[in-house]
Amino acid sequence: MPVKYLSPEWIDAYNAVVGADDAVRKALKGKSAVIQMVVADAPAGEIHYALRIGDGTAAASLGDATDAEVTIRQSYETSALVNKGELDGAKAFTQGKVKISGKMIKMMQLRGPLAEVQKALNTIDTEY
């Protein structure tokens, strides 16, 4: 049964698939970060969720992270295309569709590990 993108159920599915993926754990080993995601123009309005990465683990939660090191802003349309695997996140950034603020070096270090997270997310049966 599909889960609605960016809903509490999708966040639960996000955490389940990322937590169970050995490739994600390996890619995140030794990494740490707090990333704030802001998705504008979603059907339910602007959505905020945070991703906490800590030495092999990643956990998402709805809302704001007061300790975010990086903030990623994008439209719902762009976010959905990236989540579906139809648009590369780095390409969306270079096209100006994604705005990143904060510790850019941290984002560069996480580029590969976040690609593994995205592969895991592609397995979620998601309704957009």
mmCIF file with all atom_site columns, C-alpha atoms in Angstrom:
data_model
loop_
_atom_site.group_PDB
_atom_site.id
_atom_site.type_symbol
_atom_site.label_atom_id
_atom_site.label_alt_id
_atom_site.label_comp_id
_atom_site.label_asym_id
_atom_site.label_entity_id
_atom_site.label_seq_id
_atom_site.pdbx_PDB_ins_code
_atom_site.Cartn_x
_atom_site.Cartn_y
_atom_site.Cartn_z
_atom_site.occupancy
_atom_site.B_iso_or_equiv
_atom_site.pdbx_formal_charge
_atom_site.auth_seq_id
_atom_site.auth_comp_id
_atom_site.auth_asym_id
_atom_site.auth_atom_id
_atom_site.pdbx_PDB_model_num
ATOM 1   C CA . MET A 1 1   ? 0.000  0.000  0.000   1.00 0.00 ? 1   MET A CA 1
ATOM 2   C CA . PRO A 1 2   ? 1.535  3.318  -1.018  1.00 0.00 ? 2   PRO A CA 1
ATOM 3   C CA . VAL A 1 3   ? 2.313  6.025  1.519   1.00 0.00 ? 3   VAL A CA 1
ATOM 4   C CA . LYS A 1 4   ? 1.764  9.712  0.795   1.00 0.00 ? 4   LYS A CA 1
ATOM 5   C CA . TYR A 1 5   ? 5.028  11.536 0.139   1.00 0.00 ? 5   TYR A CA 1
ATOM 6   C CA . LEU A 1 6   ? 6.248  13.608 3.119   1.00 0.00 ? 6   LEU A CA 1
ATOM 7   C CA . SER A 1 7   ? 3.484  12.301 5.395   1.00 0.00 ? 7   SER A CA 1
ATOM 8   C CA . PRO A 1 8   ? 4.157  10.884 8.879   1.00 0.00 ? 8   PRO A CA 1
ATOM 9   C CA . GLU A 1 9   ? 3.715  7.404  7.342   1.00 0.00 ? 9   GLU A CA 1
ATOM 10  C CA . TRP A 1 10  ? 6.338  8.201  4.703   1.00 0.00 ? 10  TRP A CA 1
ATOM 11  C CA . ILE A 1 11  ? 8.746  9.349  7.437   1.00 0.00 ? 11  ILE A CA 1
ATOM 12  C CA . ASP A 1 12  ? 8.134  6.020  9.231   1.00 0.00 ? 12  ASP A CA 1
ATOM 13  C CA . ALA A 1 13  ? 8.809  4.114  5.987   1.00 0.00 ? 13  ALA A CA 1
ATOM 14  C CA . TYR A 1 14  ? 11.918 6.280  5.380   1.00 0.00 ? 14  TYR A CA 1
ATOM 15  C CA . ASN A 1 15  ? 13.325 5.320  8.772   1.00 0.00 ? 15  ASN A CA 1
ATOM 16  C CA . ALA A 1 16  ? 12.455 1.642  8.311   1.00 0.00 ? 16  ALA A CA 1
ATOM 17  C CA . VAL A 1 17  ? 14.099 1.228  4.895   1.00 0.00 ? 17  VAL A CA 1
ATOM 18  C CA . VAL A 1 18  ? 17.175 3.296  5.750   1.00 0.00 ? 18  VAL A CA 1
ATOM 19  C CA . GLY A 1 19  ? 17.614 1.474  9.060   1.00 0.00 ? 19  GLY A CA 1
ATOM 20  C CA . ALA A 1 20  ? 17.450 -1.929 7.384   1.00 0.00 ? 20  ALA A CA 1
ATOM 21  C CA . ASP A 1 21  ? 19.830 -1.165 4.505   1.00 0.00 ? 21  ASP A CA 1
ATOM 22  C CA . ASP A 1 22  ? 23.394 -2.464 4.925   1.00 0.00 ? 22  ASP A CA 1
ATOM 23  C CA . ALA A 1 23  ? 24.712 -0.265 2.088   1.00 0.00 ? 23  ALA A CA 1
ATOM 24  C CA . VAL A 1 24  ? 23.350 2.824  3.860   1.00 0.00 ? 24  VAL A CA 1
ATOM 25  C CA . ARG A 1 25  ? 24.932 1.797  7.181   1.00 0.00 ? 25  ARG A CA 1
ATOM 26  C CA . LYS A 1 26  ? 28.271 1.218  5.465   1.00 0.00 ? 26  LYS A CA 1
ATOM 27  C CA . ALA A 1 27  ? 28.098 4.543  3.572   1.00 0.00 ? 27  ALA A CA 1
ATOM 28  C CA . LEU A 1 28  ? 27.218 6.479  6.750   1.00 0.00 ? 28  LEU A CA 1
ATOM 29  C CA . LYS A 1 29  ? 29.864 4.807  8.928   1.00 0.00 ? 29  LYS A CA 1
ATOM 30  C CA . GLY A 1 30  ? 31.929 7.515  10.636  1.00 0.00 ? 30  GLY A CA 1
ATOM 31  C CA . LYS A 1 31  ? 29.654 10.325 9.382   1.00 0.00 ? 31  LYS A CA 1
ATOM 32  C CA . SER A 1 32  ? 27.548 12.723 11.398  1.00 0.00 ? 32  SER A CA 1
ATOM 33  C CA . ALA A 1 33  ? 25.292 15.592 10.381  1.00 0.00 ? 33  ALA A CA 1
ATOM 34  C CA . VAL A 1 34  ? 21.973 17.265 11.019  1.00 0.00 ? 34  VAL A CA 1
ATOM 35  C CA . ILE A 1 35  ? 20.239 18.350 7.821   1.00 0.00 ? 35  ILE A CA 1
ATOM 36  C CA . GLN A 1 36  ? 17.078 20.441 7.714   1.00 0.00 ? 36  GLN A CA 1
ATOM 37  C CA . MET A 1 37  ? 14.870 19.891 4.683   1.00 0.00 ? 37  MET A CA 1
ATOM 38  C CA . VAL A 1 38  ? 12.346 22.520 3.610   1.00 0.00 ? 38  VAL A CA 1
ATOM 39  C CA . VAL A 1 39  ? 9.931  21.572 0.845   1.00 0.00 ? 39  VAL A CA 1
ATOM 40  C CA . ALA A 1 40  ? 7.833  24.459 -0.492  1.00 0.00 ? 40  ALA A CA 1
ATOM 41  C CA . ASP A 1 41  ? 4.532  24.271 -2.358  1.00 0.00 ? 41  ASP A CA 1
ATOM 42  C CA . ALA A 1 42  ? 3.605  20.786 -1.124  1.00 0.00 ? 42  ALA A CA 1
ATOM 43  C CA . PRO A 1 43  ? -0.103 19.888 -1.279  1.00 0.00 ? 43  PRO A CA 1
ATOM 44  C CA . ALA A 1 44  ? -0.283 20.319 2.522   1.00 0.00 ? 44  ALA A CA 1
ATOM 45  C CA . GLY A 1 45  ? 1.788  23.528 2.473   1.00 0.00 ? 45  GLY A CA 1
ATOM 46  C CA . GLU A 1 46  ? 5.454  23.944 3.333   1.00 0.00 ? 46  GLU A CA 1
ATOM 47  C CA . ILE A 1 47  ? 6.900  20.763 4.866   1.00 0.00 ? 47  ILE A CA 1
ATOM 48  C CA . HIS A 1 48  ? 9.886  20.747 7.201   1.00 0.00 ? 48  HIS A CA 1
ATOM 49  C CA . TYR A 1 49  ? 11.719 17.587 8.160   1.00 0.00 ? 49  TYR A CA 1
ATOM 50  C CA . ALA A 1 50  ? 15.125 16.842 9.587   1.00 0.00 ? 50  ALA A CA 1
ATOM 51  C CA . LEU A 1 51  ? 17.631 14.100 8.862   1.00 0.00 ? 51  LEU A CA 1
ATOM 52  C CA . ARG A 1 52  ? 20.014 13.116 11.642  1.00 0.00 ? 52  ARG A CA 1
ATOM 53  C CA . ILE A 1 53  ? 23.052 11.087 10.595  1.00 0.00 ? 53  ILE A CA 1
ATOM 54  C CA . GLY A 1 54  ? 25.212 9.452  13.233  1.00 0.00 ? 54  GLY A CA 1
ATOM 55  C CA . ASP A 1 55  ? 27.944 6.876  12.591  1.00 0.00 ? 55  ASP A CA 1
ATOM 56  C CA . GLY A 1 56  ? 26.120 4.432  10.360  1.00 0.00 ? 56  GLY A CA 1
ATOM 57  C CA . THR A 1 57  ? 22.570 5.506  11.155  1.00 0.00 ? 57  THR A CA 1
ATOM 58  C CA . ALA A 1 58  ? 20.093 7.963  9.712   1.00 0.00 ? 58  ALA A CA 1
ATOM 59  C CA . ALA A 1 59  ? 16.741 9.014  11.128  1.00 0.00 ? 59  ALA A CA 1
ATOM 60  C CA . ALA A 1 60  ? 14.216 11.458 9.705   1.00 0.00 ? 60  ALA A CA 1
ATOM 61  C CA . SER A 1 61  ? 11.589 13.364 11.667  1.00 0.00 ? 61  SER A CA 1
ATOM 62  C CA . LEU A 1 62  ? 8.975  15.934 10.768  1.00 0.00 ? 62  LEU A CA 1
ATOM 63  C CA . GLY A 1 63  ? 9.582  19.459 12.020  1.00 0.00 ? 63  GLY A CA 1
ATOM 64  C CA . ASP A 1 64  ? 12.620 21.644 12.509  1.00 0.00 ? 64  ASP A CA 1
ATOM 65  C CA . ALA A 1 65  ? 16.059 20.760 13.869  1.00 0.00 ? 65  ALA A CA 1
ATOM 66  C CA . THR A 1 66  ? 17.356 23.659 15.958  1.00 0.00 ? 66  THR A CA 1
ATOM 67  C CA . ASP A 1 67  ? 20.876 22.231 15.613  1.00 0.00 ? 67  ASP A CA 1
ATOM 68  C CA . ALA A 1 68  ? 20.846 21.847 11.807  1.00 0.00 ? 68  ALA A CA 1
ATOM 69  C CA . GLU A 1 69  ? 24.256 22.237 10.164  1.00 0.00 ? 69  GLU A CA 1
ATOM 70  C CA . VAL A 1 70  ? 22.833 22.390 6.656   1.00 0.00 ? 70  VAL A CA 1
ATOM 71  C CA . THR A 1 71  ? 19.474 23.502 5.269   1.00 0.00 ? 71  THR A CA 1
ATOM 72  C CA . ILE A 1 72  ? 18.225 22.268 1.916   1.00 0.00 ? 72  ILE A CA 1
ATOM 73  C CA . ARG A 1 73  ? 15.316 24.155 0.307   1.00 0.00 ? 73  ARG A CA 1
ATOM 74  C CA . GLN A 1 74  ? 13.423 23.009 -2.758  1.00 0.00 ? 74  GLN A CA 1
ATOM 75  C CA . SER A 1 75  ? 9.971  22.906 -4.279  1.00 0.00 ? 75  SER A CA 1
ATOM 76  C CA . TYR A 1 76  ? 7.687  19.930 -3.844  1.00 0.00 ? 76  TYR A CA 1
ATOM 77  C CA . GLU A 1 77  ? 7.988  19.241 -7.581  1.00 0.00 ? 77  GLU A CA 1
ATOM 78  C CA . THR A 1 78  ? 11.801 19.113 -7.432  1.00 0.00 ? 78  THR A CA 1
ATOM 79  C CA . SER A 1 79  ? 11.789 17.079 -4.227  1.00 0.00 ? 79  SER A CA 1
ATOM 80  C CA . ALA A 1 80  ? 9.377  14.552 -5.726  1.00 0.00 ? 80  ALA A CA 1
ATOM 81  C CA . LEU A 1 81  ? 11.448 14.209 -8.918  1.00 0.00 ? 81  LEU A CA 1
ATOM 82  C CA . VAL A 1 82  ? 14.612 13.613 -6.864  1.00 0.00 ? 82  VAL A CA 1
ATOM 83  C CA . ASN A 1 83  ? 12.814 11.133 -4.616  1.00 0.00 ? 83  ASN A CA 1
ATOM 84  C CA . LYS A 1 84  ? 11.460 9.235  -7.639  1.00 0.00 ? 84  LYS A CA 1
ATOM 85  C CA . GLY A 1 85  ? 14.994 9.027  -9.055  1.00 0.00 ? 85  GLY A CA 1
ATOM 86  C CA . GLU A 1 86  ? 13.992 11.092 -12.090 1.00 0.00 ? 86  GLU A CA 1
ATOM 87  C CA . LEU A 1 87  ? 16.307 14.002 -11.203 1.00 0.00 ? 87  LEU A CA 1
ATOM 88  C CA . ASP A 1 88  ? 19.769 13.790 -9.647  1.00 0.00 ? 88  ASP A CA 1
ATOM 89  C CA . GLY A 1 89  ? 20.015 15.924 -6.499  1.00 0.00 ? 89  GLY A CA 1
ATOM 90  C CA . ALA A 1 90  ? 23.407 17.362 -7.480  1.00 0.00 ? 90  ALA A CA 1
ATOM 91  C CA . LYS A 1 91  ? 22.075 18.259 -10.917 1.00 0.00 ? 91  LYS A CA 1
ATOM 92  C CA . ALA A 1 92  ? 19.031 19.935 -9.336  1.00 0.00 ? 92  ALA A CA 1
ATOM 93  C CA . PHE A 1 93  ? 21.436 21.993 -7.210  1.00 0.00 ? 93  PHE A CA 1
ATOM 94  C CA . THR A 1 94  ? 23.537 23.081 -10.208 1.00 0.00 ? 94  THR A CA 1
ATOM 95  C CA . GLN A 1 95  ? 20.323 24.000 -12.047 1.00 0.00 ? 95  GLN A CA 1
ATOM 96  C CA . GLY A 1 96  ? 19.325 26.250 -9.141  1.00 0.00 ? 96  GLY A CA 1
ATOM 97  C CA . LYS A 1 97  ? 16.302 24.110 -8.226  1.00 0.00 ? 97  LYS A CA 1
ATOM 98  C CA . VAL A 1 98  ? 17.772 23.259 -4.823  1.00 0.00 ? 98  VAL A CA 1
ATOM 99  C CA . LYS A 1 99  ? 19.201 25.850 -2.434  1.00 0.00 ? 99  LYS A CA 1
ATOM 100 C CA . ILE A 1 100 ? 21.706 24.728 0.199   1.00 0.00 ? 100 ILE A CA 1
ATOM 101 C CA . SER A 1 101 ? 22.868 26.870 3.101   1.00 0.00 ? 101 SER A CA 1
ATOM 102 C CA . GLY A 1 102 ? 25.161 26.125 6.004   1.00 0.00 ? 102 GLY A CA 1
ATOM 103 C CA . LYS A 1 103 ? 28.232 23.913 6.022   1.00 0.00 ? 103 LYS A CA 1
ATOM 104 C CA . MET A 1 104 ? 28.826 23.221 2.335   1.00 0.00 ? 104 MET A CA 1
ATOM 105 C CA . ILE A 1 105 ? 31.909 21.096 3.051   1.00 0.00 ? 105 ILE A CA 1
ATOM 106 C CA . LYS A 1 106 ? 29.703 18.797 5.127   1.00 0.00 ? 106 LYS A CA 1
ATOM 107 C CA . MET A 1 107 ? 27.329 18.416 2.178   1.00 0.00 ? 107 MET A CA 1
ATOM 108 C CA . MET A 1 108 ? 30.208 17.596 -0.156  1.00 0.00 ? 108 MET A CA 1
ATOM 109 C CA . GLN A 1 109 ? 31.372 14.885 2.254   1.00 0.00 ? 109 GLN A CA 1
ATOM 110 C CA . LEU A 1 110 ? 27.866 13.430 2.394   1.00 0.00 ? 110 LEU A CA 1
ATOM 111 C CA . ARG A 1 111 ? 27.191 13.380 -1.343  1.00 0.00 ? 111 ARG A CA 1
ATOM 112 C CA . GLY A 1 112 ? 28.040 9.687  -1.758  1.00 0.00 ? 112 GLY A CA 1
ATOM 113 C CA . PRO A 1 113 ? 26.402 8.502  1.474   1.00 0.00 ? 113 PRO A CA 1
ATOM 114 C CA . LEU A 1 114 ? 23.217 10.462 0.699   1.00 0.00 ? 114 LEU A CA 1
ATOM 115 C CA . ALA A 1 115 ? 23.093 8.781  -2.721  1.00 0.00 ? 115 ALA A CA 1
ATOM 116 C CA . GLU A 1 116 ? 22.896 5.448  -0.860  1.00 0.00 ? 116 GLU A CA 1
ATOM 117 C CA . VAL A 1 117 ? 20.094 6.831  1.313   1.00 0.00 ? 117 VAL A CA 1
ATOM 118 C CA . GLN A 1 118 ? 18.256 7.869  -1.869  1.00 0.00 ? 118 GLN A CA 1
ATOM 119 C CA . LYS A 1 119 ? 18.603 4.364  -3.333  1.00 0.00 ? 119 LYS A CA 1
ATOM 120 C CA . ALA A 1 120 ? 16.954 2.969  -0.193  1.00 0.00 ? 120 ALA A CA 1
ATOM 121 C CA . LEU A 1 121 ? 14.159 5.560  -0.390  1.00 0.00 ? 121 LEU A CA 1
ATOM 122 C CA . ASN A 1 122 ? 13.439 4.505  -3.976  1.00 0.00 ? 122 ASN A CA 1
ATOM 123 C CA . THR A 1 123 ? 12.121 1.210  -2.563  1.00 0.00 ? 123 THR A CA 1
ATOM 124 C CA . ILE A 1 124 ? 9.247  2.916  -0.704  1.00 0.00 ? 124 ILE A CA 1
ATOM 125 C CA . ASP A 1 125 ? 5.897  2.581  -2.484  1.00 0.00 ? 125 ASP A CA 1
ATOM 126 C CA . THR A 1 126 ? 5.143  6.317  -2.548  1.00 0.00 ? 126 THR A CA 1
ATOM 127 C CA . GLU A 1 127 ? 2.079  8.253  -3.701  1.00 0.00 ? 127 GLU A CA 1
ATOM 128 C CA . TYR A 1 128 ? 2.753  11.808 -4.911  1.00 0.00 ? 128 TYR A CA 1
#
